[in-house]
CSV table of C-alpha atoms in Angstrom, one decimal:
chain,number,residue,atom,x,y,z
A,1,MET,CA,18.6,-9.0,45.1
A,2,HIS,CA,16.1,-12.2,45.0
A,3,THR,CA,14.6,-13.6,47.7
A,4,ASP,CA,11.4,-16.0,46.6
A,5,HIS,CA,14.2,-19.8,46.1
A,6,GLN,CA,11.6,-21.7,45.4
A,7,PHE,CA,13.3,-24.1,43.9
A,8,PRO,CA,13.1,-28.5,43.5
A,9,PRO,CA,14.6,-30.0,46.4
A,10,ALA,CA,16.2,-32.5,43.3
A,11,ILE,CA,18.7,-30.1,43.3
A,12,PHE,CA,21.0,-31.2,46.1
A,13,GLU,CA,20.3,-33.9,45.6
A,14,PRO,CA,23.6,-36.0,44.6
A,15,PHE,CA,23.9,-37.5,41.2
A,16,PRO,CA,25.9,-40.0,39.9
A,17,LEU,CA,28.0,-38.6,36.4
A,18,GLN,CA,29.2,-42.5,34.9
A,19,HIS,CA,32.2,-43.3,37.7
A,20,ILE,CA,31.8,-39.6,39.3
A,21,ILE,CA,28.9,-37.8,42.0
A,22,LEU,CA,28.0,-34.3,41.5
A,23,ARG,CA,27.2,-33.2,45.2
A,24,ASN,CA,23.9,-31.7,43.3
A,25,ARG,CA,23.0,-31.1,40.2
A,26,LEU,CA,24.6,-27.9,39.9
A,27,ILE,CA,26.6,-27.3,37.6
A,28,VAL,CA,29.0,-24.2,36.9
A,29,ALA,CA,27.9,-22.8,33.3
A,30,PRO,CA,31.0,-22.0,30.6
A,31,MET,CA,31.8,-18.7,30.5
A,32,SER,CA,34.8,-17.0,28.3
A,33,ARG,CA,36.6,-14.4,30.6
A,34,VAL,CA,40.0,-13.4,29.1
A,35,SER,CA,41.6,-13.1,32.3
A,36,ALA,CA,44.4,-14.9,30.7
A,37,ALA,CA,48.3,-14.4,30.4
A,38,SER,CA,48.8,-13.2,27.1
A,39,ASN,CA,50.3,-16.6,26.4
A,40,GLY,CA,47.3,-18.9,27.3
A,41,THR,CA,49.3,-19.1,30.4
A,42,PRO,CA,46.5,-19.1,33.5
A,43,THR,CA,46.6,-16.8,36.1
A,44,PRO,CA,46.5,-16.1,40.0
A,45,ILE,CA,43.1,-14.7,39.6
A,46,MET,CA,41.6,-17.7,37.2
A,47,GLU,CA,42.9,-19.6,40.1
A,48,ASP,CA,40.3,-17.0,42.6
A,49,TYR,CA,37.6,-17.5,40.0
A,50,TYR,CA,37.0,-21.2,40.1
A,51,THR,CA,37.3,-21.7,43.7
A,52,ALA,CA,35.3,-19.7,44.7
A,53,PHE,CA,32.1,-21.8,42.3
A,54,ALA,CA,33.8,-24.8,44.6
A,55,ASN,CA,33.5,-23.1,47.8
A,56,GLY,CA,30.5,-22.0,47.3
A,57,GLY,CA,29.1,-25.0,47.1
A,58,PHE,CA,28.8,-25.9,43.1
A,59,GLY,CA,28.2,-30.0,42.0
A,60,MET,CA,31.0,-29.5,39.3
A,61,ILE,CA,32.0,-26.7,37.3
A,62,ILE,CA,33.3,-26.3,33.4
A,63,THR,CA,35.6,-24.0,32.7
A,64,GLU,CA,35.7,-20.9,29.3
A,65,GLY,CA,36.5,-23.0,26.6
A,66,VAL,CA,40.4,-23.4,26.3
A,67,TYR,CA,42.0,-23.7,22.9
A,68,THR,CA,43.7,-26.7,22.0
A,69,ASP,CA,46.6,-25.8,19.6
A,70,ASP,CA,48.9,-22.9,18.1
A,71,ILE,CA,47.7,-22.4,14.9
A,72,ALA,CA,44.2,-21.5,14.3
A,73,SER,CA,42.2,-22.1,17.0
A,74,ARG,CA,42.3,-19.6,20.0
A,75,GLY,CA,39.5,-17.0,20.2
A,76,TYR,CA,40.3,-14.4,22.0
A,77,PRO,CA,44.0,-13.0,22.9
A,78,LEU,CA,43.4,-13.5,26.2
A,79,GLN,CA,41.8,-16.4,26.0
A,80,PRO,CA,43.5,-20.1,28.6
A,81,GLY,CA,44.9,-22.1,26.1
A,82,LEU,CA,45.7,-25.9,27.6
A,83,VAL,CA,48.1,-26.7,24.7
A,84,THR,CA,51.9,-26.7,26.3
A,85,PRO,CA,53.1,-28.0,29.6
A,86,ALA,CA,53.1,-23.9,31.5
A,87,HIS,CA,49.2,-24.1,30.5
A,88,ARG,CA,49.0,-27.7,32.4
A,89,ASP,CA,51.3,-26.7,35.2
A,90,GLY,CA,48.4,-23.9,35.4
A,91,TRP,CA,46.0,-26.1,35.4
A,92,GLN,CA,46.9,-28.2,37.5
A,93,ARG,CA,47.4,-25.8,40.3
A,94,ILE,CA,43.1,-24.7,39.2
A,95,ALA,CA,42.1,-28.4,39.8
A,96,ALA,CA,43.9,-29.6,42.8
A,97,LYS,CA,42.0,-26.4,44.2
A,98,VAL,CA,38.5,-27.3,42.4
A,99,ARG,CA,38.7,-31.1,43.7
A,100,GLY,CA,39.9,-29.9,47.4
A,101,ALA,CA,36.5,-27.5,47.2
A,102,GLY,CA,34.6,-30.9,47.3
A,103,ALA,CA,34.0,-29.3,42.9
A,104,HIS,CA,34.1,-31.8,40.2
A,105,PHE,CA,35.9,-29.6,37.2
A,106,ILE,CA,35.6,-30.4,33.8
A,107,CYS,CA,37.8,-28.8,31.1
A,108,GLN,CA,35.8,-27.1,28.3
A,109,LEU,CA,38.0,-28.0,24.5
A,110,MET,CA,37.5,-25.5,22.2
A,111,HIS,CA,39.0,-24.3,18.4
A,112,ALA,CA,36.4,-20.9,17.4
A,113,GLY,CA,36.6,-21.1,13.4
A,114,ALA,CA,35.9,-18.3,10.9
A,115,LEU,CA,35.0,-16.7,14.7
A,116,SER,CA,38.6,-16.5,15.8
A,117,GLN,CA,39.3,-12.1,16.6
A,118,HIS,CA,42.5,-13.8,17.5
A,119,HIS,CA,43.9,-15.2,14.7
A,120,THR,CA,44.9,-13.3,11.3
A,121,HIS,CA,44.4,-16.2,9.3
A,122,THR,CA,41.8,-18.6,10.3
A,123,TRP,CA,40.6,-21.5,9.4
A,124,ALA,CA,36.8,-23.0,7.9
A,125,PRO,CA,35.0,-26.4,6.6
A,126,ALA,CA,35.0,-23.8,3.9
A,127,ALA,CA,35.3,-20.1,2.6
A,128,VAL,CA,32.1,-18.8,4.0
A,129,SER,CA,32.1,-15.3,6.3
A,130,PRO,CA,30.6,-15.9,9.3
A,131,LEU,CA,28.1,-13.4,9.8
A,132,GLY,CA,27.5,-10.8,12.1
A,133,ARG,CA,30.7,-8.6,13.8
A,134,ARG,CA,33.4,-9.2,16.8
A,135,MET,CA,32.4,-8.9,20.4
A,136,PRO,CA,34.5,-6.6,21.4
A,137,GLU,CA,34.0,-7.1,25.0
A,138,TYR,CA,36.2,-10.2,23.9
A,139,GLY,CA,39.4,-8.6,23.3
A,140,GLY,CA,40.2,-8.4,18.8
A,141,GLY,CA,38.3,-5.0,18.9
A,142,ASP,CA,36.0,-5.0,16.9
A,143,GLY,CA,33.2,-4.9,13.2
A,144,LEU,CA,33.7,-8.0,10.4
A,145,PHE,CA,35.3,-11.1,11.5
A,146,SER,CA,37.7,-12.7,8.9
A,147,LEU,CA,36.8,-14.3,5.6
A,148,PRO,CA,38.3,-17.9,6.8
A,149,GLN,CA,40.4,-19.9,5.1
A,150,ALA,CA,38.5,-23.6,4.2
A,151,MET,CA,39.7,-26.5,5.7
A,152,THR,CA,42.1,-29.6,4.1
A,153,THR,CA,41.7,-33.1,5.4
A,154,ASP,CA,44.9,-32.8,6.4
A,155,ASP,CA,43.5,-29.6,8.6
A,156,ILE,CA,40.6,-31.9,10.1
A,157,HIS,CA,43.8,-34.0,10.7
A,158,THR,CA,45.2,-31.6,13.0
A,159,VAL,CA,42.4,-30.3,14.3
A,160,ARG,CA,41.7,-33.3,16.0
A,161,ASP,CA,45.2,-34.6,17.4
A,162,GLY,CA,45.1,-31.2,19.1
A,163,PHE,CA,41.4,-31.8,20.8
A,164,VAL,CA,43.2,-35.5,21.7
A,165,HIS,CA,46.6,-33.2,22.7
A,166,ALA,CA,44.8,-30.9,24.7
A,167,ALA,CA,42.8,-34.5,26.7
A,168,GLN,CA,45.2,-35.9,27.5
A,169,GLU,CA,47.2,-32.4,29.7
A,170,ALA,CA,43.6,-32.6,31.0
A,171,SER,CA,43.8,-35.5,32.5
A,172,VAL,CA,47.6,-35.4,33.7
A,173,ALA,CA,46.2,-31.8,35.9
A,174,GLY,CA,43.6,-33.7,37.3
A,175,PHE,CA,40.4,-33.1,35.6
A,176,SER,CA,37.7,-35.4,36.3
A,177,GLY,CA,37.2,-34.8,32.0
A,178,ILE,CA,36.8,-32.7,29.2
A,179,GLU,CA,33.4,-31.5,26.9
A,180,ILE,CA,33.3,-31.0,23.3
A,181,HIS,CA,32.9,-27.3,22.4
A,182,ALA,CA,30.0,-28.0,19.4
A,183,ALA,CA,27.7,-25.7,19.9
A,184,ASN,CA,27.7,-20.9,19.3
A,185,GLY,CA,29.4,-21.4,15.5
A,186,TYR,CA,32.1,-21.7,16.7
A,187,LEU,CA,34.6,-24.9,14.2
A,188,LEU,CA,33.0,-27.9,15.3
A,189,ASP,CA,29.4,-26.6,15.4
A,190,GLN,CA,30.3,-24.6,11.3
A,191,PHE,CA,30.8,-28.4,10.4
A,192,LEU,CA,27.7,-29.7,11.4
A,193,THR,CA,25.2,-26.3,9.9
A,194,ASP,CA,24.7,-26.2,6.9
A,195,TYR,CA,25.0,-22.9,6.1
A,196,THR,CA,28.8,-22.3,7.3
A,197,ASN,CA,29.2,-26.5,5.9
A,198,LEU,CA,29.6,-26.5,2.1
A,199,ARG,CA,31.6,-29.4,1.7
A,200,THR,CA,31.6,-32.3,-1.4
A,201,ASP,CA,33.4,-34.3,0.7
A,202,GLU,CA,33.2,-37.1,3.9
A,203,TYR,CA,32.8,-34.0,6.4
A,204,GLY,CA,29.6,-32.1,4.5
A,205,GLY,CA,26.2,-33.3,3.6
A,206,ALA,CA,24.7,-35.9,5.4
A,207,ILE,CA,24.9,-35.2,8.8
A,208,THR,CA,27.0,-37.9,9.3
A,209,ASN,CA,29.7,-36.2,7.4
A,210,ARG,CA,28.7,-33.6,9.6
A,211,TYR,CA,29.5,-34.8,13.3
A,212,ARG,CA,32.2,-37.5,11.7
A,213,LEU,CA,35.2,-34.4,12.9
A,214,ILE,CA,33.1,-35.3,16.4
A,215,ALA,CA,33.4,-38.5,16.4
A,216,ALA,CA,36.2,-39.0,15.0
A,217,ILE,CA,37.5,-36.9,18.1
A,218,ILE,CA,35.6,-38.6,20.8
A,219,GLN,CA,36.4,-41.7,19.3
A,220,ALA,CA,40.4,-40.6,19.9
A,221,ILE,CA,40.1,-39.9,22.9
A,222,ARG,CA,38.8,-42.1,24.2
A,223,GLN,CA,41.6,-44.4,23.2
A,224,VAL,CA,44.4,-42.2,25.2
A,225,THR,CA,42.7,-41.6,27.6
A,226,PRO,CA,41.9,-43.5,32.0
A,227,ALA,CA,38.9,-45.6,31.8
A,228,GLY,CA,36.5,-43.4,33.4
A,229,PHE,CA,37.7,-40.0,32.1
A,230,ILE,CA,34.8,-37.9,31.0
A,231,ILE,CA,34.0,-37.0,27.9
A,232,GLY,CA,31.0,-34.5,27.8
A,233,LEU,CA,30.2,-33.4,24.5
A,234,ARG,CA,28.1,-29.3,24.2
A,235,LEU,CA,25.2,-29.2,21.6
A,236,SER,CA,23.6,-26.0,20.8
A,237,GLU,CA,21.8,-24.4,17.5
A,238,GLY,CA,21.8,-20.2,18.3
A,239,LYS,CA,25.6,-19.1,17.7
A,240,VAL,CA,26.8,-15.9,19.0
A,241,ASN,CA,26.5,-14.5,16.1
A,242,ASN,CA,23.7,-15.3,15.0
A,243,LEU,CA,22.0,-15.7,18.3
A,244,ARG,CA,17.9,-16.2,16.7
A,245,TYR,CA,19.2,-19.2,14.6
A,246,ARG,CA,17.1,-21.8,14.5
A,247,TRP,CA,16.8,-25.7,12.7
A,248,PRO,CA,14.2,-24.4,9.7
A,249,GLN,CA,13.1,-28.2,10.9
A,250,GLY,CA,13.0,-28.2,13.9
A,251,PRO,CA,12.8,-32.0,16.0
A,252,ALA,CA,12.7,-33.7,13.0
A,253,ALA,CA,17.1,-31.9,12.9
A,254,ALA,CA,17.4,-32.8,16.6
A,255,ARG,CA,16.2,-36.3,16.1
A,256,GLU,CA,18.8,-36.7,12.5
A,257,LEU,CA,21.5,-35.3,14.5
A,258,LEU,CA,21.5,-36.6,18.1
A,259,THR,CA,21.4,-39.9,16.4
A,260,ALA,CA,24.1,-39.3,14.4
A,261,VAL,CA,25.8,-38.6,18.0
A,262,ALA,CA,24.2,-41.7,19.5
A,263,ALA,CA,26.2,-43.6,18.0
A,264,THR,CA,30.0,-42.2,18.9
A,265,PRO,CA,28.4,-41.7,22.6
A,266,PRO,CA,29.7,-39.4,25.4
A,267,ASP,CA,28.7,-38.9,27.9
A,268,TYR,CA,26.8,-36.2,29.3
A,269,ILE,CA,25.3,-33.5,26.8
A,270,HIS,CA,25.5,-30.0,27.3
A,271,ILE,CA,22.7,-27.7,25.4
A,272,ALA,CA,22.9,-24.0,25.6
A,273,ALA,CA,20.3,-22.1,25.1
A,274,GLU,CA,22.7,-18.8,23.4
A,275,SER,CA,19.9,-16.2,24.3
A,276,GLY,CA,19.6,-16.9,27.7
A,277,ASN,CA,16.5,-18.5,28.1
A,278,TRP,CA,15.7,-22.1,27.6
A,279,GLU,CA,12.2,-22.8,27.3
A,280,ARG,CA,11.6,-19.8,24.4
A,281,ASP,CA,15.4,-21.1,23.1
A,282,CYS,CA,15.1,-25.4,23.4
A,283,MET,CA,11.2,-26.1,23.3
A,284,TYR,CA,9.6,-26.8,20.3
A,285,MET,CA,5.6,-27.3,19.3
A,286,ASP,CA,5.4,-30.5,19.3
A,287,GLY,CA,6.5,-30.0,23.5
A,288,THR,CA,9.8,-32.1,23.3
A,289,SER,CA,13.0,-30.1,24.0
A,290,PHE,CA,16.1,-30.4,22.6
A,291,THR,CA,17.3,-31.0,25.8
A,292,SER,CA,14.4,-34.3,26.4
A,293,LEU,CA,15.3,-35.5,22.2
A,294,ALA,CA,19.1,-35.6,23.8
A,295,LYS,CA,17.8,-38.3,26.8
A,296,GLN,CA,15.5,-40.3,25.0
A,297,ILE,CA,17.8,-40.7,21.8
A,298,VAL,CA,21.3,-40.7,22.8
A,299,GLY,CA,21.0,-42.5,26.7
A,300,VAL,CA,23.3,-40.1,28.6
A,301,PRO,CA,23.0,-37.7,31.6
A,302,VAL,CA,21.5,-34.1,30.1
A,303,ILE,CA,22.7,-30.4,31.5
A,304,ALA,CA,20.3,-27.6,30.1
A,305,ASN,CA,20.8,-24.0,30.4
A,306,GLY,CA,19.5,-21.3,29.6
A,307,GLY,CA,17.7,-18.6,32.8
A,308,LEU,CA,17.9,-21.9,34.7
A,309,HIS,CA,17.7,-19.9,38.3
A,310,GLU,CA,14.2,-19.2,37.8
A,311,PRO,CA,12.1,-21.8,40.1
A,312,ALA,CA,9.5,-22.1,37.4
A,313,GLN,CA,12.1,-22.9,34.3
A,314,ALA,CA,14.7,-25.0,36.9
A,315,ALA,CA,11.1,-27.0,38.1
A,316,LYS,CA,9.7,-27.3,34.8
A,317,VAL,CA,13.8,-28.9,33.0
A,318,LEU,CA,13.8,-31.5,35.9
A,319,GLU,CA,10.1,-33.1,37.0
A,320,GLN,CA,9.3,-32.5,33.9
A,321,ASP,CA,12.6,-35.1,33.1
A,322,HIS,CA,13.9,-32.6,30.4
A,323,ALA,CA,17.0,-32.5,31.6
A,324,ASP,CA,18.9,-34.5,34.7
A,325,LEU,CA,21.3,-30.9,35.8
A,326,LEU,CA,21.3,-27.8,35.4
A,327,ALA,CA,24.3,-24.8,34.5
A,328,LEU,CA,24.1,-21.4,35.7
A,329,GLY,CA,26.1,-18.7,33.9
A,330,LYS,CA,25.1,-15.2,34.4
A,331,ALA,CA,23.0,-16.0,38.6
A,332,ALA,CA,26.9,-17.5,39.2
A,333,LEU,CA,28.6,-15.1,37.5
A,334,CYS,CA,27.7,-12.6,40.5
A,335,ASN,CA,26.8,-15.0,42.9
A,336,PRO,CA,29.8,-18.1,43.2
A,337,ASP,CA,27.7,-19.4,46.1
A,338,TRP,CA,24.4,-19.8,44.6
A,339,PRO,CA,23.6,-23.0,46.0
A,340,GLN,CA,24.6,-21.9,49.5
A,341,ARG,CA,22.0,-19.3,49.5
A,342,ILE,CA,19.3,-20.3,47.5
A,343,ARG,CA,19.2,-23.5,50.1
A,344,ASP,CA,20.0,-21.4,53.1
A,345,GLY,CA,17.6,-18.7,52.3
A,346,LEU,CA,19.4,-15.4,51.5
A,347,PRO,CA,19.1,-12.9,48.7
A,348,THR,CA,20.8,-13.1,45.4
A,349,VAL,CA,22.2,-10.9,43.8
A,350,SER,CA,20.9,-9.8,40.3
A,351,PHE,CA,22.9,-9.9,37.3
A,352,HIS,CA,23.7,-6.1,35.3
A,353,PRO,CA,25.0,-6.1,31.9
A,354,GLY,CA,28.0,-3.5,32.9
A,355,MET,CA,29.5,-7.3,35.0
A,356,ILE,CA,30.5,-8.6,31.2
A,357,LYS,CA,30.4,-4.8,29.0
A,358,PRO,CA,33.0,-3.0,27.8
A,359,SER,CA,35.3,-6.4,28.6
A,360,ALA,CA,34.3,-9.4,30.3
A,361,ALA,CA,37.6,-10.2,32.0
A,362,ILE,CA,37.3,-10.7,35.9
A,363,THR,CA,38.5,-7.5,37.3
A,364,HIS,CA,35.4,-5.3,35.7
A,365,THR,CA,33.1,-8.3,37.3
A,366,ARG,CA,35.1,-7.8,40.1
A,367,GLN,CA,35.3,-3.8,39.8
A,368,VAL,CA,31.8,-3.7,38.7
A,369,SER,CA,30.1,-6.4,41.6
A,370,ALA,CA,31.6,-3.8,44.4
A,371,ASP,CA,30.7,-0.3,42.6
A,372,LEU,CA,26.9,-2.2,42.9
A,373,SER,CA,27.1,-3.0,46.1
A,374,LEU,CA,27.3,0.3,46.9
A,375,ILE,CA,24.4,1.2,45.8
């Protein structure tokens, strides 16, 4: 249990995000929970899971990665999708509950690419064997990843169309917006990363080319969703299969990427600290950070994450203008009512690795949490 809650008062201030007003600056980060039905439809336990965060006082909740087509996008066997009417209807029930509790709901759209642990045949910008090993806690076994198939131009268009269709369905389902997952080593990050994108066509080489698919997705979604529908973008340096990866050029690489992003800007940028420590993952030697550069160059609100349940980290991020909003993952997982606990000075529960291993499913997390409470 933690009881030292000297957080900056700003975390509880309302925040304008485009046309919507968040009741505070506290966001639930996307976390893979592999608790959908085998056909990708959201389940009642997922409804309880997301609604608990809204009832607990968070301003905005970002879903786990949601797959966007039935061809090659699905990352994990029990990952939820937003492809079929049944998927949409399941999310619509959850979105209504979240909105009713005063929070905004964002659907993170994801294509796993070469890191799929569900598909036998996987897609990637180039036929490059992924680093690392599969993550058995998400299903699909352990061992090495499959060698992906290099995507054709038609495949790239299919991926774009999957994101666009899923965004349309998210709008109908009652989400406030979507977040394009271009981080953590999944497909869109594979396009951004030089060692996985060996293409020599218009989608490879210069960063403007490697960002081309993401820009096309943003542009196409804007054309088919209502005015005011939020489009967020998640970026990172580290990857789930290469946690310590950093751009050799440091802040110069960040500036180059963010300049490309600024040409087709999203409504917000979410910078992921994959190892769970914002300062270690996002700060550069020159005193800038990936998050502060995103604010300066793109000029949209920025979400930071990575250990921001610690007061000193949260204060540094907000008070030194590195970011506007704080996303919590593990702290939210074991404290769905974290905002209320902090505001009321109540103790918070500490995260335990056993909550997500050997399974990241919601039922497993709940059982471990219950067992720990008895110790």
